[in-house]
Amino acid sequence: MSLSRRSFLFGLGAAGTGLAVGKTASASTGKEFTGYPDSYGVLHDISRCVGCRQCEGACNTVNDLDAPEKPFTDTSVLDTKRRTGQESFTVVNRFEPKGKRPHFAKIQCNHCQEPACASVCFVRAFKKSPEGPVVYNPDICVGCRYCMVACPFDVPAYEYDKAFSPRVRKCTMCAPRIAEGKLPGCVEACPKEALVFGKRDDLLALAKERIKKHPGRYIDHVYGEKEMGGTAWLYISDVPFEEVGMRTDLGSKSAPALTSGALGVVPMVVGLWPVFLTGMYGMTKRREKVAAQDQKVAVTAAVQEAEAKAAQELEVCRAKAKTDQEKALAKADKEREAAIAKALEEAATKEVPPETDETPHGEEA
């Protein structure tokens, strides 16, 4: 029998209760959190989405992410179910509900009212902002990746390819743009108004109004109103949510209610973590020092070997040049001697005209 992440967290919480030491974390107080007043959110009307992927392109641009191999105008990527990643904070997937036209659903961080990622993060690298987005501070993140295990929507991604400064990556709901009074990039780019940005309470009212006006069109449920204690990202759909890849087994309990027992051991972990990090730091620096020394010795040996080889090759070249020069001089001397001998021989054999005492005719002596 498979074990869902929610069941896993619940069991982890029960086990953690017996291990609790000292005061429990703030997320385990048991107080109900109803959300920040006037916080923002986004309503995604799945019935209006046409799978154009313009939201993906806008997200890529405003977050300065690496461009994908295929352009955002290429809809062939919809043939494969995708999930968010370190360079794709949002993706659109296509679904084929039985007896229905193709449907498209956009997925990204849902920015929970009481986020699971924040509830399990013992250094508080994640936190829910009063404006609505769940924000992340990479400067204090220790890379434990508990947030990835805890997230019921499988959203956070980790930069495994960055050994020295890896980060957890996910949608930010364009928090910097919201602070400037702008729309999230995906909302601004949507040509069909399948995405609506606004105060969460207003979006809930809008979603319920649409359902009420079109009872035969929409499923009578606003996804995200209560799932996992509620999310800032809300959904309405004209087909069952499970048919467009959304989890319907989450229930309405928030993440802290499911992880409170496990979080009871956080003070102990936080106390031991600096010791562990200090030891790891010392080992790492020692390893780096030894590696640097070995590298220095290796470089010095390589330079010496190269210099010796170069000197040897230079001596060989000099000896060869000297030999070639001596051969050339000897050859020139032989050619010169041969030329002189030939000239003397030709001069000796050349005929000389005989002398005569006869006086020319008609002249007197």
CSV table of C-alpha atoms in Angstrom, one decimal:
chain,number,residue,atom,x,y,z
A,1,MET,CA,0.0,0.0,0.0
A,2,SER,CA,1.5,3.4,-1.0
A,3,LEU,CA,2.0,6.1,1.6
A,4,SER,CA,1.0,9.6,0.7
A,5,ARG,CA,3.1,12.6,1.8
A,6,ARG,CA,0.3,13.8,4.0
A,7,SER,CA,0.2,10.5,5.8
A,8,PHE,CA,3.9,10.5,6.1
A,9,LEU,CA,4.0,13.9,7.7
A,10,PHE,CA,1.2,12.9,10.1
A,11,GLY,CA,3.1,9.8,11.1
A,12,LEU,CA,6.3,11.9,11.4
A,13,GLY,CA,4.4,14.3,13.7
A,14,ALA,CA,3.2,11.5,16.0
A,15,ALA,CA,6.7,10.1,16.2
A,16,GLY,CA,8.2,13.5,16.8
A,17,THR,CA,5.9,14.0,19.8
A,18,GLY,CA,7.8,11.4,21.8
A,19,LEU,CA,11.1,13.0,21.0
A,20,ALA,CA,10.2,16.5,21.8
A,21,VAL,CA,12.8,18.3,24.0
A,22,GLY,CA,12.3,21.7,25.5
A,23,LYS,CA,9.9,24.3,24.1
A,24,THR,CA,8.2,23.5,20.8
A,25,ALA,CA,8.5,25.6,17.7
A,26,SER,CA,6.1,28.4,17.1
A,27,ALA,CA,4.4,26.5,14.4
A,28,SER,CA,3.3,23.8,16.9
A,29,THR,CA,1.3,26.1,19.2
A,30,GLY,CA,-2.0,24.8,17.9
A,31,LYS,CA,-3.4,28.3,17.3
A,32,GLU,CA,-5.5,28.6,14.1
A,33,PHE,CA,-4.2,31.0,11.6
A,34,THR,CA,-6.9,32.5,9.3
A,35,GLY,CA,-4.5,34.4,7.0
A,36,TYR,CA,-3.3,37.9,6.8
A,37,PRO,CA,-6.0,40.5,6.2
A,38,ASP,CA,-6.0,42.1,2.7
A,39,SER,CA,-3.4,39.6,1.4
A,40,TYR,CA,-3.2,39.1,-2.3
A,41,GLY,CA,-3.8,36.0,-4.4
A,42,VAL,CA,-4.6,34.7,-7.9
A,43,LEU,CA,-7.7,33.0,-9.3
A,44,HIS,CA,-7.1,30.5,-12.1
A,45,ASP,CA,-10.2,29.7,-14.1
A,46,ILE,CA,-9.1,26.5,-15.8
A,47,SER,CA,-12.1,26.6,-18.1
A,48,ARG,CA,-10.6,29.7,-19.8
A,49,CYS,CA,-7.0,28.5,-20.2
A,50,VAL,CA,-6.1,27.7,-23.8
A,51,GLY,CA,-2.5,26.4,-23.2
A,52,CYS,CA,-0.8,29.2,-25.0
A,53,ARG,CA,2.1,29.2,-22.6
A,54,GLN,CA,2.4,33.0,-22.5
A,55,CYS,CA,2.4,32.8,-18.7
A,56,GLU,CA,5.4,30.6,-18.8
A,57,GLY,CA,7.3,33.0,-21.1
A,58,ALA,CA,6.4,36.0,-18.9
A,59,CYS,CA,7.5,34.1,-15.8
A,60,ASN,CA,10.8,33.3,-17.4
A,61,THR,CA,11.4,36.9,-18.4
A,62,VAL,CA,10.5,38.7,-15.1
A,63,ASN,CA,12.5,36.1,-13.0
A,64,ASP,CA,15.5,36.3,-15.4
A,65,LEU,CA,15.6,32.5,-15.8
A,66,ASP,CA,17.5,30.6,-18.4
A,67,ALA,CA,15.6,30.1,-21.7
A,68,PRO,CA,14.4,26.6,-22.4
A,69,GLU,CA,15.6,24.5,-25.3
A,70,LYS,CA,12.2,24.9,-27.1
A,71,PRO,CA,10.6,28.3,-27.4
A,72,PHE,CA,7.4,29.1,-25.5
A,73,THR,CA,5.5,29.2,-28.7
A,74,ASP,CA,6.2,25.5,-29.2
A,75,THR,CA,3.1,23.7,-27.8
A,76,SER,CA,4.6,20.2,-28.5
A,77,VAL,CA,5.9,20.2,-24.9
A,78,LEU,CA,2.3,19.8,-23.8
A,79,ASP,CA,2.5,16.2,-25.0
A,80,THR,CA,4.5,15.5,-21.8
A,81,LYS,CA,3.4,16.1,-18.2
A,82,ARG,CA,5.8,18.5,-16.6
A,83,ARG,CA,6.5,19.8,-13.1
A,84,THR,CA,8.1,23.0,-12.0
A,85,GLY,CA,11.9,23.2,-11.8
A,86,GLN,CA,14.8,25.5,-10.9
A,87,GLU,CA,14.5,27.3,-14.3
A,88,SER,CA,10.7,26.9,-14.7
A,89,PHE,CA,8.7,28.4,-11.9
A,90,THR,CA,5.4,27.7,-13.6
A,91,VAL,CA,4.3,25.2,-16.3
A,92,VAL,CA,1.1,24.5,-18.1
A,93,ASN,CA,0.0,20.9,-18.7
A,94,ARG,CA,-2.7,19.5,-21.0
A,95,PHE,CA,-5.2,17.0,-19.9
A,96,GLU,CA,-7.8,14.9,-21.7
A,97,PRO,CA,-10.9,14.5,-19.5
A,98,LYS,CA,-13.0,11.6,-20.7
A,99,GLY,CA,-15.7,12.9,-23.1
A,100,LYS,CA,-14.4,16.4,-22.9
A,101,ARG,CA,-12.3,18.8,-24.9
A,102,PRO,CA,-8.6,19.1,-24.0
A,103,HIS,CA,-8.1,21.1,-20.8
A,104,PHE,CA,-5.1,23.1,-19.6
A,105,ALA,CA,-4.0,23.8,-16.1
A,106,LYS,CA,-1.2,26.0,-14.8
A,107,ILE,CA,0.8,24.9,-11.8
A,108,GLN,CA,3.2,26.8,-9.6
A,109,CYS,CA,3.7,27.4,-5.9
A,110,ASN,CA,0.2,27.9,-4.4
A,111,HIS,CA,1.5,30.2,-1.6
A,112,CYS,CA,-0.3,28.4,1.2
A,113,GLN,CA,-1.8,30.4,4.1
A,114,GLU,CA,0.2,28.3,6.5
A,115,PRO,CA,2.9,26.9,4.2
A,116,ALA,CA,4.4,23.4,4.8
A,117,CYS,CA,7.8,24.6,3.6
A,118,ALA,CA,7.9,27.3,6.3
A,119,SER,CA,6.6,25.0,9.0
A,120,VAL,CA,9.4,22.4,8.6
A,121,CYS,CA,12.2,25.0,8.0
A,122,PHE,CA,14.0,25.2,11.3
A,123,VAL,CA,16.1,28.2,10.1
A,124,ARG,CA,13.1,30.0,8.8
A,125,ALA,CA,14.4,30.4,5.3
A,126,PHE,CA,10.8,30.4,4.1
A,127,LYS,CA,8.1,32.6,5.5
A,128,LYS,CA,4.6,33.8,4.6
A,129,SER,CA,4.5,37.5,3.9
A,130,PRO,CA,1.6,39.6,4.9
A,131,GLU,CA,1.1,40.5,1.2
A,132,GLY,CA,0.4,36.9,0.3
A,133,PRO,CA,3.6,35.4,-1.3
A,134,VAL,CA,5.7,32.8,0.5
A,135,VAL,CA,9.2,34.2,0.2
A,136,TYR,CA,12.6,32.5,0.6
A,137,ASN,CA,15.9,33.8,2.0
A,138,PRO,CA,18.8,31.8,0.4
A,139,ASP,CA,21.3,33.5,2.7
A,140,ILE,CA,20.2,31.5,5.7
A,141,CYS,CA,19.1,28.3,4.0
A,142,VAL,CA,21.2,25.3,5.0
A,143,GLY,CA,20.2,23.1,2.1
A,144,CYS,CA,18.4,20.4,4.2
A,145,ARG,CA,15.6,20.3,1.6
A,146,TYR,CA,12.9,19.4,4.2
A,147,CYS,CA,10.7,21.9,2.3
A,148,MET,CA,10.8,19.7,-0.8
A,149,VAL,CA,9.6,16.7,1.2
A,150,ALA,CA,6.9,18.7,3.1
A,151,CYS,CA,5.3,20.5,0.1
A,152,PRO,CA,2.1,18.6,-0.7
A,153,PHE,CA,2.2,20.1,-4.3
A,154,ASP,CA,5.7,18.9,-5.2
A,155,VAL,CA,6.8,22.5,-6.1
A,156,PRO,CA,10.2,23.4,-4.6
A,157,ALA,CA,13.2,22.5,-6.8
A,158,TYR,CA,16.9,22.4,-5.7
A,159,GLU,CA,19.9,23.5,-7.7
A,160,TYR,CA,21.9,20.3,-7.5
A,161,ASP,CA,24.2,21.5,-10.2
A,162,LYS,CA,25.5,24.4,-8.1
A,163,ALA,CA,27.9,22.9,-5.6
A,164,PHE,CA,28.9,26.0,-3.8
A,165,SER,CA,25.7,28.1,-3.7
A,166,PRO,CA,22.7,26.0,-4.3
A,167,ARG,CA,19.2,27.4,-3.7
A,168,VAL,CA,15.7,26.2,-3.4
A,169,ARG,CA,13.8,27.6,-6.3
A,170,LYS,CA,10.0,28.2,-6.8
A,171,CYS,CA,7.5,30.8,-7.8
A,172,THR,CA,7.6,34.0,-5.8
A,173,MET,CA,4.2,35.2,-6.9
A,174,CYS,CA,6.3,38.1,-8.3
A,175,ALA,CA,6.6,39.6,-4.8
A,176,PRO,CA,9.0,42.4,-6.0
A,177,ARG,CA,6.4,43.4,-8.7
A,178,ILE,CA,3.6,43.3,-6.2
A,179,ALA,CA,5.6,45.6,-3.9
A,180,GLU,CA,5.9,48.1,-6.9
A,181,GLY,CA,2.1,47.9,-7.5
A,182,LYS,CA,2.5,45.7,-10.6
A,183,LEU,CA,0.7,42.5,-11.6
A,184,PRO,CA,2.5,39.1,-11.4
A,185,GLY,CA,4.1,38.5,-14.8
A,186,CYS,CA,1.9,35.5,-15.6
A,187,VAL,CA,-1.3,37.4,-14.9
A,188,GLU,CA,-0.2,40.3,-17.0
A,189,ALA,CA,0.6,38.1,-19.9
A,190,CYS,CA,-2.6,36.0,-20.0
A,191,PRO,CA,-4.6,36.8,-23.1
A,192,LYS,CA,-7.8,35.0,-22.0
A,193,GLU,CA,-8.1,36.4,-18.5
A,194,ALA,CA,-7.8,32.9,-17.1
A,195,LEU,CA,-5.7,34.5,-14.4
A,196,VAL,CA,-7.1,37.2,-12.1
A,197,PHE,CA,-5.0,39.0,-9.4
A,198,GLY,CA,-6.4,40.7,-6.4
A,199,LYS,CA,-7.2,40.5,-2.7
A,200,ARG,CA,-7.8,36.9,-1.7
A,201,ASP,CA,-11.2,37.6,-0.2
A,202,ASP,CA,-12.3,39.4,-3.3
A,203,LEU,CA,-11.1,36.5,-5.5
A,204,LEU,CA,-13.1,34.0,-3.4
A,205,ALA,CA,-16.2,36.2,-3.8
A,206,LEU,CA,-15.6,36.4,-7.6
A,207,ALA,CA,-15.0,32.6,-7.9
A,208,LYS,CA,-18.2,31.8,-6.0
A,209,GLU,CA,-20.2,34.4,-8.1
A,210,ARG,CA,-19.1,32.7,-11.3
A,211,ILE,CA,-20.1,29.3,-9.9
A,212,LYS,CA,-23.4,30.7,-8.9
A,213,LYS,CA,-24.1,32.3,-12.2
A,214,HIS,CA,-23.1,29.2,-14.2
A,215,PRO,CA,-24.1,26.2,-12.0
A,216,GLY,CA,-24.1,23.9,-15.1
A,217,ARG,CA,-20.6,24.9,-16.1
A,218,TYR,CA,-18.4,25.0,-13.0
A,219,ILE,CA,-17.7,22.3,-10.4
A,220,ASP,CA,-19.2,23.7,-7.1
A,221,HIS,CA,-15.9,24.1,-5.3
A,222,VAL,CA,-13.2,26.7,-5.1
A,223,TYR,CA,-9.9,24.7,-4.9
A,224,GLY,CA,-7.5,26.4,-2.5
A,225,GLU,CA,-10.2,27.9,-0.3
A,226,LYS,CA,-9.6,25.3,2.4
A,227,GLU,CA,-7.1,22.8,1.0
A,228,MET,CA,-4.1,22.5,3.4
A,229,GLY,CA,-5.6,25.4,5.5
A,230,GLY,CA,-6.1,27.5,2.4
A,231,THR,CA,-3.8,28.9,-0.4
A,232,ALA,CA,-3.3,32.2,-2.0
A,233,TRP,CA,-3.7,30.6,-5.4
A,234,LEU,CA,-7.3,29.6,-6.1
A,235,TYR,CA,-8.9,27.5,-8.8
A,236,ILE,CA,-12.3,27.0,-10.4
A,237,SER,CA,-12.9,24.4,-13.1
A,238,ASP,CA,-15.6,23.0,-15.3
A,239,VAL,CA,-14.2,19.4,-14.9
A,240,PRO,CA,-13.4,17.6,-11.7
A,241,PHE,CA,-10.1,18.8,-10.3
A,242,GLU,CA,-8.6,15.3,-10.2
A,243,GLU,CA,-9.0,15.1,-14.0
A,244,VAL,CA,-6.7,18.1,-14.4
A,245,GLY,CA,-3.9,16.7,-12.2
A,246,MET,CA,-4.8,18.3,-8.9
A,247,ARG,CA,-4.7,16.5,-5.6
A,248,THR,CA,-8.1,16.1,-3.9
A,249,ASP,CA,-6.9,14.1,-0.9
A,250,LEU,CA,-5.2,16.9,1.1
A,251,GLY,CA,-8.0,17.8,3.5
A,252,SER,CA,-8.4,21.2,5.1
A,253,LYS,CA,-5.8,20.9,7.9
A,254,SER,CA,-2.9,23.2,7.6
A,255,ALA,CA,0.7,22.0,7.5
A,256,PRO,CA,1.6,23.0,11.1
A,257,ALA,CA,-1.3,20.9,12.4
A,258,LEU,CA,0.3,17.9,10.6
A,259,THR,CA,3.9,18.6,11.5
A,260,SER,CA,3.6,19.9,15.0
A,261,GLY,CA,5.0,16.8,16.7
A,262,ALA,CA,8.0,16.6,14.4
A,263,LEU,CA,8.7,20.3,14.9
A,264,GLY,CA,8.9,19.6,18.7
A,265,VAL,CA,12.4,18.3,18.1
A,266,VAL,CA,13.5,21.5,16.3
A,267,PRO,CA,15.1,23.2,19.3
A,268,MET,CA,17.3,20.1,19.8
A,269,VAL,CA,18.2,20.0,16.1
A,270,VAL,CA,18.9,23.8,16.1
A,271,GLY,CA,21.2,23.3,19.1
A,272,LEU,CA,23.2,20.5,17.5
A,273,TRP,CA,23.2,21.9,14.0
A,274,PRO,CA,26.0,24.6,14.7
A,275,VAL,CA,28.2,21.9,16.2
A,276,PHE,CA,27.7,19.7,13.2
A,277,LEU,CA,28.3,22.6,10.8
A,278,THR,CA,31.4,23.7,12.7
A,279,GLY,CA,32.8,20.2,12.4
A,280,MET,CA,31.9,20.0,8.7
A,281,TYR,CA,33.4,23.4,8.1
A,282,GLY,CA,36.7,22.3,9.9
A,283,MET,CA,36.9,19.1,7.9
A,284,THR,CA,36.2,21.0,4.6
A,285,LYS,CA,38.8,23.6,5.3
A,286,ARG,CA,41.3,20.9,6.2
A,287,ARG,CA,40.5,19.0,3.0
A,288,GLU,CA,40.8,22.2,1.0
A,289,LYS,CA,44.2,23.0,2.6
A,290,VAL,CA,45.6,19.6,1.9
A,291,ALA,CA,44.2,19.7,-1.6
A,292,ALA,CA,45.8,23.1,-2.2
A,293,GLN,CA,49.2,21.8,-0.9
A,294,ASP,CA,49.0,18.8,-3.1
A,295,GLN,CA,48.1,20.9,-6.0
A,296,LYS,CA,51.0,23.3,-5.4
A,297,VAL,CA,53.5,20.4,-5.2
A,298,ALA,CA,52.0,18.9,-8.4
A,299,VAL,CA,52.3,22.2,-10.2
A,300,THR,CA,55.9,22.8,-9.1
A,301,ALA,CA,56.9,19.2,-10.2
A,302,ALA,CA,55.1,19.7,-13.5
A,303,VAL,CA,56.9,23.0,-14.1
A,304,GLN,CA,60.3,21.6,-13.2
A,305,GLU,CA,59.7,18.6,-15.5
A,306,ALA,CA,58.6,20.9,-18.3
A,307,GLU,CA,61.7,23.1,-17.9
A,308,ALA,CA,64.0,20.1,-17.8
A,309,LYS,CA,62.4,18.6,-20.9
A,310,ALA,CA,62.6,22.0,-22.7
A,311,ALA,CA,66.3,22.4,-21.8
A,312,GLN,CA,67.0,18.9,-23.1
A,313,GLU,CA,65.2,19.5,-26.3
A,314,LEU,CA,67.1,22.8,-26.7
A,315,GLU,CA,70.5,21.1,-26.4
A,316,VAL,CA,69.4,18.5,-28.9
A,317,CYS,CA,68.4,21.3,-31.3
A,318,ARG,CA,71.7,23.1,-30.8
A,319,ALA,CA,73.7,20.0,-31.4
A,320,LYS,CA,71.8,19.2,-34.5
A,321,ALA,CA,72.1,22.7,-35.7
A,322,LYS,CA,75.9,22.6,-35.2
A,323,THR,CA,76.2,19.3,-37.0
A,324,ASP,CA,74.1,20.6,-39.9
A,325,GLN,CA,76.3,23.7,-40.1
A,326,GLU,CA,79.5,21.7,-40.1
A,327,LYS,CA,78.2,19.5,-42.8
A,328,ALA,CA,77.1,22.5,-44.9
A,329,LEU,CA,80.6,24.1,-44.6
A,330,ALA,CA,82.4,20.9,-45.5
A,331,LYS,CA,80.1,20.4,-48.5
A,332,ALA,CA,80.8,24.0,-49.6
A,333,ASP,CA,84.6,23.5,-49.2
A,334,LYS,CA,84.5,20.4,-51.4
A,335,GLU,CA,82.4,22.1,-54.0
A,336,ARG,CA,84.9,25.1,-54.1
A,337,GLU,CA,87.9,22.8,-54.4
A,338,ALA,CA,86.3,20.9,-57.2
A,339,ALA,CA,85.5,24.1,-59.0
A,340,ILE,CA,89.1,25.4,-58.7
A,341,ALA,CA,90.6,22.1,-60.0
A,342,LYS,CA,88.2,22.1,-62.9
A,343,ALA,CA,89.2,25.6,-63.8
A,344,LEU,CA,93.0,24.8,-63.7
A,345,GLU,CA,92.4,21.8,-65.8
A,346,GLU,CA,90.6,23.7,-68.4
A,347,ALA,CA,93.3,26.4,-68.5
A,348,ALA,CA,96.1,23.9,-69.0
A,349,THR,CA,94.5,22.2,-71.9
A,350,LYS,CA,93.5,25.4,-73.8
A,351,GLU,CA,95.6,25.9,-77.2
A,352,VAL,CA,97.8,29.0,-77.5
A,353,PRO,CA,98.4,30.5,-81.1
A,354,PRO,CA,102.1,30.1,-82.5
A,355,GLU,CA,104.3,33.2,-82.8
A,356,THR,CA,105.8,34.3,-86.5
A,357,ASP,CA,108.5,36.7,-87.8
A,358,GLU,CA,107.1,37.2,-91.3
A,359,THR,CA,106.7,40.8,-92.4
A,360,PRO,CA,103.4,41.7,-94.1
A,361,HIS,CA,103.6,41.7,-97.9
A,362,GLY,CA,104.4,45.1,-99.6
A,363,GLU,CA,106.2,46.6,-96.6
A,364,GLU,CA,109.9,47.2,-96.5
A,365,ALA,CA,112.1,46.0,-93.8
